């Protein structure tokens, strides 16, 4: 299973990256490669086309309905609906309210006929080819989910691997459940401990590291850092609370697990 960082800028797009979007690719026993986009934040549809034709997506999984995680569903609708080769339908796993949110983003009064929302239930599962997605409710000002993605391992010595993605959250039990023992933990680290920040919204670098440590993950990928924050300071916080491998996310990175 492979994860590509399509966009990783926190809260808004940055000069070098779209907002949140990650591409999961997993190949089944018959040789078919399945593709799932995790979040479609502002600006991500353009960058996604570097890695696949968006019509090749088998599903989109949205953690929550803030624009830095879902705004480009409107652009994806246009791509899928008006491509000259004809329309393509893609299921969108998303929190309750996604259908209306997509209409709102499109400025439309009728539902998209190419994006078909399927509402997440807490601790619910979705099977997409060889991949099992599980969502866990997390702490954020709107309904939000962390995702646990289990699929075939790229390593010949192992049958399966786990990628966990925090979405946006503060420290909470759901995040720990989603991340437990993950091979790759893609975790937001929006704040610094020295910031004057609200609780119940985002993690600091130190929080992300502490969660990675207690969840026993193999590799922590720090993401969702806003353009106004120095990534080096976030990394320094995380390595102070987590002893394992820690990396800053950049667009275009590929991770095989
Ligand atoms: Zn966000
Ligand atoms: Zn958010």
PDB file of C-alpha atoms and ligand atoms in Angstrom:
ATOM      1  CA  UNK A   1       0.000   0.000   0.000  1.00  0.00           C
ATOM      2  CA  UNK A   2       1.277   3.431  -0.884  1.00  0.00           C
ATOM      3  CA  UNK A   3       0.456   6.934   0.329  1.00  0.00           C
ATOM      4  CA  UNK A   4       1.265  10.035  -1.718  1.00  0.00           C
ATOM      5  CA  UNK A   5       1.116  13.481  -0.115  1.00  0.00           C
ATOM      6  CA  UNK A   6      -0.941  15.536  -2.599  1.00  0.00           C
ATOM      7  CA  UNK A   7      -1.497  18.498  -0.268  1.00  0.00           C
ATOM      8  CA  UNK A   8      -0.464  19.031   3.346  1.00  0.00           C
ATOM      9  CA  UNK A   9      -0.746  22.750   4.110  1.00  0.00           C
ATOM     10  CA  UNK A  10      -2.690  23.380   7.333  1.00  0.00           C
ATOM     11  CA  UNK A  11      -5.973  25.322   7.444  1.00  0.00           C
ATOM     12  CA  UNK A  12      -5.317  27.145   4.130  1.00  0.00           C
ATOM     13  CA  UNK A  13      -3.313  26.362   0.977  1.00  0.00           C
ATOM     14  CA  UNK A  14       0.301  27.537   1.179  1.00  0.00           C
ATOM     15  CA  UNK A  15       2.795  28.806  -1.412  1.00  0.00           C
ATOM     16  CA  UNK A  16       4.185  25.294  -1.918  1.00  0.00           C
ATOM     17  CA  UNK A  17       1.185  23.059  -1.215  1.00  0.00           C
ATOM     18  CA  UNK A  18      -2.571  22.679  -1.561  1.00  0.00           C
ATOM     19  CA  UNK A  19      -4.594  22.053   1.594  1.00  0.00           C
ATOM     20  CA  UNK A  20      -5.146  18.493   2.840  1.00  0.00           C
ATOM     21  CA  UNK A  21      -5.249  15.613   0.343  1.00  0.00           C
ATOM     22  CA  UNK A  22      -3.530  12.208   0.362  1.00  0.00           C
ATOM     23  CA  UNK A  23      -3.738   9.484  -2.266  1.00  0.00           C
ATOM     24  CA  UNK A  24      -3.878   5.844  -1.153  1.00  0.00           C
ATOM     25  CA  UNK A  25      -3.064   3.182  -3.764  1.00  0.00           C
ATOM     26  CA  UNK A  26      -3.362  -0.542  -3.089  1.00  0.00           C
ATOM     27  CA  UNK A  27      -3.123  -3.437  -5.531  1.00  0.00           C
ATOM     28  CA  UNK A  28      -5.341  -6.489  -5.087  1.00  0.00           C
ATOM     29  CA  UNK A  29      -4.507 -10.149  -5.785  1.00  0.00           C
ATOM     30  CA  UNK A  30      -5.833  -9.821  -9.354  1.00  0.00           C
ATOM     31  CA  UNK A  31      -3.412  -6.964 -10.067  1.00  0.00           C
ATOM     32  CA  UNK A  32      -5.941  -4.109 -10.067  1.00  0.00           C
ATOM     33  CA  UNK A  33      -4.769  -0.924  -8.352  1.00  0.00           C
ATOM     34  CA  UNK A  34      -7.425   0.747  -6.208  1.00  0.00           C
ATOM     35  CA  UNK A  35      -7.218   4.481  -5.470  1.00  0.00           C
ATOM     36  CA  UNK A  36      -8.732   6.440  -2.582  1.00  0.00           C
ATOM     37  CA  UNK A  37      -8.321  10.175  -1.961  1.00  0.00           C
ATOM     38  CA  UNK A  38      -8.281  11.118   1.730  1.00  0.00           C
ATOM     39  CA  UNK A  39      -9.743  14.648   1.875  1.00  0.00           C
ATOM     40  CA  UNK A  40     -10.036  17.069  -1.062  1.00  0.00           C
ATOM     41  CA  UNK A  41      -8.840  20.360   0.440  1.00  0.00           C
ATOM     42  CA  UNK A  42      -8.538  23.679  -1.365  1.00  0.00           C
ATOM     43  CA  UNK A  43      -6.344  23.423  -4.459  1.00  0.00           C
ATOM     44  CA  UNK A  44      -5.894  19.648  -4.292  1.00  0.00           C
ATOM     45  CA  UNK A  45      -7.620  18.615  -7.536  1.00  0.00           C
ATOM     46  CA  UNK A  46      -4.864  20.246  -9.607  1.00  0.00           C
ATOM     47  CA  UNK A  47      -2.036  18.508  -7.763  1.00  0.00           C
ATOM     48  CA  UNK A  48      -3.914  15.177  -7.680  1.00  0.00           C
ATOM     49  CA  UNK A  49      -3.714  15.048 -11.498  1.00  0.00           C
ATOM     50  CA  UNK A  50       0.083  14.677 -11.196  1.00  0.00           C
ATOM     51  CA  UNK A  51      -0.470  11.217  -9.695  1.00  0.00           C
ATOM     52  CA  UNK A  52      -3.642   9.872 -11.316  1.00  0.00           C
ATOM     53  CA  UNK A  53      -6.575  10.760 -13.514  1.00  0.00           C
ATOM     54  CA  UNK A  54      -9.270  11.705 -10.953  1.00  0.00           C
ATOM     55  CA  UNK A  55     -11.665   9.409 -12.873  1.00  0.00           C
ATOM     56  CA  UNK A  56      -9.505   6.521 -11.578  1.00  0.00           C
ATOM     57  CA  UNK A  57     -10.562   7.197  -7.976  1.00  0.00           C
ATOM     58  CA  UNK A  58     -12.533   4.298  -6.504  1.00  0.00           C
ATOM     59  CA  UNK A  59     -13.584   6.416  -3.516  1.00  0.00           C
ATOM     60  CA  UNK A  60     -13.024   9.680  -1.703  1.00  0.00           C
ATOM     61  CA  UNK A  61     -12.945   9.719   2.123  1.00  0.00           C
ATOM     62  CA  UNK A  62     -13.584  13.082   3.800  1.00  0.00           C
ATOM     63  CA  UNK A  63     -12.631  13.545   7.476  1.00  0.00           C
ATOM     64  CA  UNK A  64     -14.814  16.640   8.018  1.00  0.00           C
ATOM     65  CA  UNK A  65     -16.524  19.435   6.140  1.00  0.00           C
ATOM     66  CA  UNK A  66     -14.138  22.352   6.705  1.00  0.00           C
ATOM     67  CA  UNK A  67     -13.053  23.849   3.356  1.00  0.00           C
ATOM     68  CA  UNK A  68      -9.381  22.954   3.773  1.00  0.00           C
ATOM     69  CA  UNK A  69     -10.542  19.294   3.705  1.00  0.00           C
ATOM     70  CA  UNK A  70     -13.464  19.316   1.262  1.00  0.00           C
ATOM     71  CA  UNK A  71     -13.541  22.480  -0.911  1.00  0.00           C
ATOM     72  CA  UNK A  72     -12.217  20.755  -4.038  1.00  0.00           C
ATOM     73  CA  UNK A  73     -15.145  18.313  -4.091  1.00  0.00           C
ATOM     74  CA  UNK A  74     -16.732  21.068  -6.193  1.00  0.00           C
ATOM     75  CA  UNK A  75     -13.830  20.937  -8.660  1.00  0.00           C
ATOM     76  CA  UNK A  76     -13.891  17.122  -8.616  1.00  0.00           C
ATOM     77  CA  UNK A  77     -17.604  17.233  -9.503  1.00  0.00           C
ATOM     78  CA  UNK A  78     -16.851  19.374 -12.578  1.00  0.00           C
ATOM     79  CA  UNK A  79     -13.992  17.087 -13.672  1.00  0.00           C
ATOM     80  CA  UNK A  80     -16.071  13.904 -13.304  1.00  0.00           C
ATOM     81  CA  UNK A  81     -19.257  15.387 -14.785  1.00  0.00           C
ATOM     82  CA  UNK A  82     -17.898  17.261 -17.802  1.00  0.00           C
ATOM     83  CA  UNK A  83     -14.916  15.191 -18.960  1.00  0.00           C
ATOM     84  CA  UNK A  84     -15.220  14.705 -22.746  1.00  0.00           C
ATOM     85  CA  UNK A  85     -15.069  10.909 -22.355  1.00  0.00           C
ATOM     86  CA  UNK A  86     -18.314  11.050 -20.358  1.00  0.00           C
ATOM     87  CA  UNK A  87     -19.277  11.202 -16.687  1.00  0.00           C
ATOM     88  CA  UNK A  88     -17.752   9.006 -13.966  1.00  0.00           C
ATOM     89  CA  UNK A  89     -19.381   8.351 -10.590  1.00  0.00           C
ATOM     90  CA  UNK A  90     -17.303   8.221  -7.382  1.00  0.00           C
ATOM     91  CA  UNK A  91     -18.576   7.420  -3.862  1.00  0.00           C
ATOM     92  CA  UNK A  92     -17.719   9.992  -1.175  1.00  0.00           C
ATOM     93  CA  UNK A  93     -17.532   8.713   2.411  1.00  0.00           C
ATOM     94  CA  UNK A  94     -18.107  11.786   4.555  1.00  0.00           C
ATOM     95  CA  UNK A  95     -19.780  13.137   7.716  1.00  0.00           C
ATOM     96  CA  UNK A  96     -23.502  13.840   7.829  1.00  0.00           C
ATOM     97  CA  UNK A  97     -24.309  16.965   5.826  1.00  0.00           C
ATOM     98  CA  UNK A  98     -21.874  16.248   2.984  1.00  0.00           C
ATOM     99  CA  UNK A  99     -24.573  16.230   0.321  1.00  0.00           C
ATOM    100  CA  UNK A 100     -25.718  19.764   1.192  1.00  0.00           C
ATOM    101  CA  UNK A 101     -22.123  20.919   1.609  1.00  0.00           C
ATOM    102  CA  UNK A 102     -21.244  19.735  -1.908  1.00  0.00           C
ATOM    103  CA  UNK A 103     -24.308  21.567  -3.301  1.00  0.00           C
ATOM    104  CA  UNK A 104     -23.252  24.712  -1.426  1.00  0.00           C
ATOM    105  CA  UNK A 105     -19.671  24.519  -2.731  1.00  0.00           C
ATOM    106  CA  UNK A 106     -20.992  24.039  -6.280  1.00  0.00           C
ATOM    107  CA  UNK A 107     -23.518  26.851  -5.953  1.00  0.00           C
ATOM    108  CA  UNK A 108     -26.104  24.330  -7.143  1.00  0.00           C
ATOM    109  CA  UNK A 109     -29.669  23.652  -6.089  1.00  0.00           C
ATOM    110  CA  UNK A 110     -29.720  20.010  -7.189  1.00  0.00           C
ATOM    111  CA  UNK A 111     -27.511  17.170  -5.922  1.00  0.00           C
ATOM    112  CA  UNK A 112     -24.393  16.058  -7.789  1.00  0.00           C
ATOM    113  CA  UNK A 113     -25.064  12.934  -9.855  1.00  0.00           C
ATOM    114  CA  UNK A 114     -21.367  11.988 -10.012  1.00  0.00           C
ATOM    115  CA  UNK A 115     -20.415  12.328  -6.319  1.00  0.00           C
ATOM    116  CA  UNK A 116     -22.489   9.956  -4.190  1.00  0.00           C
ATOM    117  CA  UNK A 117     -22.151  10.682  -0.438  1.00  0.00           C
ATOM    118  CA  UNK A 118     -22.156   7.804   2.041  1.00  0.00           C
ATOM    119  CA  UNK A 119     -22.444   9.034   5.636  1.00  0.00           C
ATOM    120  CA  UNK A 120     -19.775   7.940   8.131  1.00  0.00           C
ATOM    121  CA  UNK A 121     -21.067   6.281  11.285  1.00  0.00           C
ATOM    122  CA  UNK A 122     -18.778   6.397  14.348  1.00  0.00           C
ATOM    123  CA  UNK A 123     -16.444   3.373  14.234  1.00  0.00           C
ATOM    124  CA  UNK A 124     -18.021   2.490  10.883  1.00  0.00           C
ATOM    125  CA  UNK A 125     -16.199   0.549   8.175  1.00  0.00           C
ATOM    126  CA  UNK A 126     -15.987   0.791   4.405  1.00  0.00           C
ATOM    127  CA  UNK A 127     -14.401  -1.847   2.169  1.00  0.00           C
ATOM    128  CA  UNK A 128     -12.881  -0.498  -1.055  1.00  0.00           C
ATOM    129  CA  UNK A 129     -11.214  -3.312  -3.002  1.00  0.00           C
ATOM    130  CA  UNK A 130      -8.431  -4.705  -0.784  1.00  0.00           C
ATOM    131  CA  UNK A 131      -8.620  -1.729   1.612  1.00  0.00           C
ATOM    132  CA  UNK A 132     -10.647  -1.537   4.824  1.00  0.00           C
ATOM    133  CA  UNK A 133     -11.330   2.005   6.046  1.00  0.00           C
ATOM    134  CA  UNK A 134     -12.441   2.529   9.632  1.00  0.00           C
ATOM    135  CA  UNK A 135     -13.445   5.919  10.992  1.00  0.00           C
ATOM    136  CA  UNK A 136     -13.220   7.051  14.610  1.00  0.00           C
ATOM    137  CA  UNK A 137     -14.950  10.177  15.915  1.00  0.00           C
ATOM    138  CA  UNK A 138     -12.454  12.814  17.068  1.00  0.00           C
ATOM    139  CA  UNK A 139     -12.552  16.206  18.797  1.00  0.00           C
ATOM    140  CA  UNK A 140     -12.989  19.239  16.526  1.00  0.00           C
ATOM    141  CA  UNK A 141     -15.567  22.087  16.360  1.00  0.00           C
ATOM    142  CA  UNK A 142     -17.544  20.190  13.676  1.00  0.00           C
ATOM    143  CA  UNK A 143     -18.230  16.429  13.341  1.00  0.00           C
ATOM    144  CA  UNK A 144     -14.841  14.949  12.402  1.00  0.00           C
ATOM    145  CA  UNK A 145     -13.246  11.535  12.004  1.00  0.00           C
ATOM    146  CA  UNK A 146      -9.774  10.043  12.075  1.00  0.00           C
ATOM    147  CA  UNK A 147      -9.273   7.277   9.532  1.00  0.00           C
ATOM    148  CA  UNK A 148      -7.570   3.898   9.864  1.00  0.00           C
ATOM    149  CA  UNK A 149      -6.661   2.341   6.521  1.00  0.00           C
ATOM    150  CA  UNK A 150      -5.732  -1.348   6.428  1.00  0.00           C
ATOM    151  CA  UNK A 151      -4.553  -2.887   3.192  1.00  0.00           C
ATOM    152  CA  UNK A 152      -2.001  -5.166   1.541  1.00  0.00           C
ATOM    153  CA  UNK A 153       1.582  -4.517   2.599  1.00  0.00           C
ATOM    154  CA  UNK A 154       4.176  -3.543   0.002  1.00  0.00           C
ATOM    155  CA  UNK A 155       6.702  -5.627   1.933  1.00  0.00           C
ATOM    156  CA  UNK A 156       6.999  -9.270   0.831  1.00  0.00           C
ATOM    157  CA  UNK A 157       7.418 -10.462   4.406  1.00  0.00           C
ATOM    158  CA  UNK A 158       4.070  -9.084   5.559  1.00  0.00           C
ATOM    159  CA  UNK A 159       0.459  -9.573   4.454  1.00  0.00           C
ATOM    160  CA  UNK A 160      -1.036  -6.266   5.589  1.00  0.00           C
ATOM    161  CA  UNK A 161      -0.158  -2.762   6.711  1.00  0.00           C
ATOM    162  CA  UNK A 162      -1.922   0.125   8.443  1.00  0.00           C
ATOM    163  CA  UNK A 163      -1.925   3.841   7.668  1.00  0.00           C
ATOM    164  CA  UNK A 164      -3.677   6.160  10.130  1.00  0.00           C
ATOM    165  CA  UNK A 165      -4.765   9.713   9.339  1.00  0.00           C
ATOM    166  CA  UNK A 166      -5.796  12.122  12.086  1.00  0.00           C
ATOM    167  CA  UNK A 167      -7.874  14.570  10.043  1.00  0.00           C
ATOM    168  CA  UNK A 168      -8.224  17.589  12.346  1.00  0.00           C
ATOM    169  CA  UNK A 169      -8.474  16.910  16.071  1.00  0.00           C
ATOM    170  CA  UNK A 170      -7.311  17.695  19.571  1.00  0.00           C
ATOM    171  CA  UNK A 171      -5.989  14.889  21.784  1.00  0.00           C
ATOM    172  CA  UNK A 172      -8.751  12.264  22.212  1.00  0.00           C
ATOM    173  CA  UNK A 173      -9.440   8.551  22.554  1.00  0.00           C
ATOM    174  CA  UNK A 174     -10.710   8.193  18.966  1.00  0.00           C
ATOM    175  CA  UNK A 175      -7.369   9.357  17.622  1.00  0.00           C
ATOM    176  CA  UNK A 176      -5.530   6.766  19.733  1.00  0.00           C
ATOM    177  CA  UNK A 177      -7.843   3.988  18.529  1.00  0.00           C
ATOM    178  CA  UNK A 178      -7.333   4.969  14.882  1.00  0.00           C
ATOM    179  CA  UNK A 179      -3.552   5.218  15.257  1.00  0.00           C
ATOM    180  CA  UNK A 180      -2.882   2.105  17.384  1.00  0.00           C
ATOM    181  CA  UNK A 181       0.187   0.297  16.058  1.00  0.00           C
ATOM    182  CA  UNK A 182       0.046   2.018  12.643  1.00  0.00           C
ATOM    183  CA  UNK A 183       2.956   1.587  10.250  1.00  0.00           C
ATOM    184  CA  UNK A 184       2.504   5.207   9.135  1.00  0.00           C
ATOM    185  CA  UNK A 185       0.655   7.810  11.226  1.00  0.00           C
ATOM    186  CA  UNK A 186      -0.204  10.939   9.244  1.00  0.00           C
ATOM    187  CA  UNK A 187      -0.924  13.337  12.079  1.00  0.00           C
ATOM    188  CA  UNK A 188      -1.849  16.973  12.123  1.00  0.00           C
ATOM    189  CA  UNK A 189       0.350  19.315  14.182  1.00  0.00           C
ATOM    190  CA  UNK A 190      -1.207  22.709  13.627  1.00  0.00           C
ATOM    191  CA  UNK A 191      -0.136  24.443  16.821  1.00  0.00           C
ATOM    192  CA  UNK A 192       2.985  25.013  18.881  1.00  0.00           C
ATOM    193  CA  UNK A 193       2.838  24.556  22.647  1.00  0.00           C
ATOM    194  CA  UNK A 194       3.952  28.174  22.982  1.00  0.00           C
ATOM    195  CA  UNK A 195       0.903  29.393  21.003  1.00  0.00           C
ATOM    196  CA  UNK A 196      -2.057  30.864  22.845  1.00  0.00           C
ATOM    197  CA  UNK A 197      -4.533  28.348  21.397  1.00  0.00           C
ATOM    198  CA  UNK A 198      -8.010  27.016  22.167  1.00  0.00           C
ATOM    199  CA  UNK A 199      -8.479  23.402  23.237  1.00  0.00           C
ATOM    200  CA  UNK A 200     -10.755  21.076  21.299  1.00  0.00           C
ATOM    201  CA  UNK A 201      -9.538  22.124  17.851  1.00  0.00           C
ATOM    202  CA  UNK A 202      -6.024  20.983  16.890  1.00  0.00           C
ATOM    203  CA  UNK A 203      -2.868  19.257  18.143  1.00  0.00           C
ATOM    204  CA  UNK A 204       0.492  20.802  18.945  1.00  0.00           C
ATOM    205  CA  UNK A 205       3.680  19.177  17.701  1.00  0.00           C
ATOM    206  CA  UNK A 206       4.176  17.851  21.235  1.00  0.00           C
ATOM    207  CA  UNK A 207       0.619  16.398  21.257  1.00  0.00           C
ATOM    208  CA  UNK A 208       1.219  14.652  17.930  1.00  0.00           C
ATOM    209  CA  UNK A 209       4.443  13.141  19.248  1.00  0.00           C
ATOM    210  CA  UNK A 210       2.834  12.045  22.514  1.00  0.00           C
ATOM    211  CA  UNK A 211      -0.035  10.380  20.627  1.00  0.00           C
ATOM    212  CA  UNK A 212       2.408   8.598  18.300  1.00  0.00           C
ATOM    213  CA  UNK A 213       4.333   7.364  21.366  1.00  0.00           C
ATOM    214  CA  UNK A 214       1.308   6.058  23.260  1.00  0.00           C
ATOM    215  CA  UNK A 215      -0.258   4.525  20.136  1.00  0.00           C
ATOM    216  CA  UNK A 216       2.988   2.679  19.366  1.00  0.00           C
ATOM    217  CA  UNK A 217       3.243   3.739  15.727  1.00  0.00           C
ATOM    218  CA  UNK A 218       6.200   2.951  13.465  1.00  0.00           C
ATOM    219  CA  UNK A 219       6.575   6.283  11.655  1.00  0.00           C
ATOM    220  CA  UNK A 220       5.060   9.706  12.412  1.00  0.00           C
ATOM    221  CA  UNK A 221       4.397  12.016   9.454  1.00  0.00           C
ATOM    222  CA  UNK A 222       3.661  15.538  10.707  1.00  0.00           C
ATOM    223  CA  UNK A 223       1.195  17.444   8.567  1.00  0.00           C
ATOM    224  CA  UNK A 224      -1.395  20.269   8.462  1.00  0.00           C
ATOM    225  CA  UNK A 225       1.160  22.900   9.505  1.00  0.00           C
ATOM    226  CA  UNK A 226      -0.116  26.359   8.485  1.00  0.00           C
ATOM    227  CA  UNK A 227       1.978  28.594   6.210  1.00  0.00           C
ATOM    228  CA  UNK A 228       2.566  31.032   9.097  1.00  0.00           C
ATOM    229  CA  UNK A 229       4.208  28.428  11.355  1.00  0.00           C
ATOM    230  CA  UNK A 230       7.875  27.371  11.248  1.00  0.00           C
ATOM    231  CA  UNK A 231       7.866  23.606  10.509  1.00  0.00           C
ATOM    232  CA  UNK A 232      11.218  23.176  12.288  1.00  0.00           C
ATOM    233  CA  UNK A 233       9.653  24.250  15.582  1.00  0.00           C
ATOM    234  CA  UNK A 234       6.788  21.762  15.174  1.00  0.00           C
ATOM    235  CA  UNK A 235       9.264  18.974  14.395  1.00  0.00           C
ATOM    236  CA  UNK A 236      11.379  19.887  17.445  1.00  0.00           C
ATOM    237  CA  UNK A 237       8.300  19.584  19.678  1.00  0.00           C
ATOM    238  CA  UNK A 238       7.285  16.212  18.227  1.00  0.00           C
ATOM    239  CA  UNK A 239      10.706  14.589  18.588  1.00  0.00           C
ATOM    240  CA  UNK A 240      10.696  15.743  22.207  1.00  0.00           C
ATOM    241  CA  UNK A 241       7.700  13.490  22.959  1.00  0.00           C
ATOM    242  CA  UNK A 242       8.158  10.655  20.418  1.00  0.00           C
ATOM    243  CA  UNK A 243      11.284   8.545  20.109  1.00  0.00           C
ATOM    244  CA  UNK A 244      10.475   6.909  16.740  1.00  0.00           C
ATOM    245  CA  UNK A 245      10.998   7.976  13.125  1.00  0.00           C
ATOM    246  CA  UNK A 246       9.471  11.408  12.493  1.00  0.00           C
ATOM    247  CA  UNK A 247       9.139  13.222   9.162  1.00  0.00           C
ATOM    248  CA  UNK A 248       7.646  16.531   8.001  1.00  0.00           C
ATOM    249  CA  UNK A 249       5.109  16.136   5.178  1.00  0.00           C
ATOM    250  CA  UNK A 250       5.872  17.702   1.786  1.00  0.00           C
ATOM    251  CA  UNK A 251       3.779  17.504  -1.393  1.00  0.00           C
ATOM    252  CA  UNK A 252       4.915  14.709  -3.708  1.00  0.00           C
ATOM    253  CA  UNK A 253       6.298  12.390  -1.028  1.00  0.00           C
ATOM    254  CA  UNK A 254       5.504   8.693  -1.478  1.00  0.00           C
ATOM    255  CA  UNK A 255       5.454   6.235   1.415  1.00  0.00           C
ATOM    256  CA  UNK A 256       5.279   2.457   0.891  1.00  0.00           C
ATOM    257  CA  UNK A 257       4.009   0.500   3.894  1.00  0.00           C
TER     258      UNK A 257
HETATM  259 ZN1  LIG B   1      -7.852  21.542   8.605  1.00  0.00          ZN
HETATM  260 ZN1  LIG B   2     -10.942  21.471  10.492  1.00  0.00          ZN
END
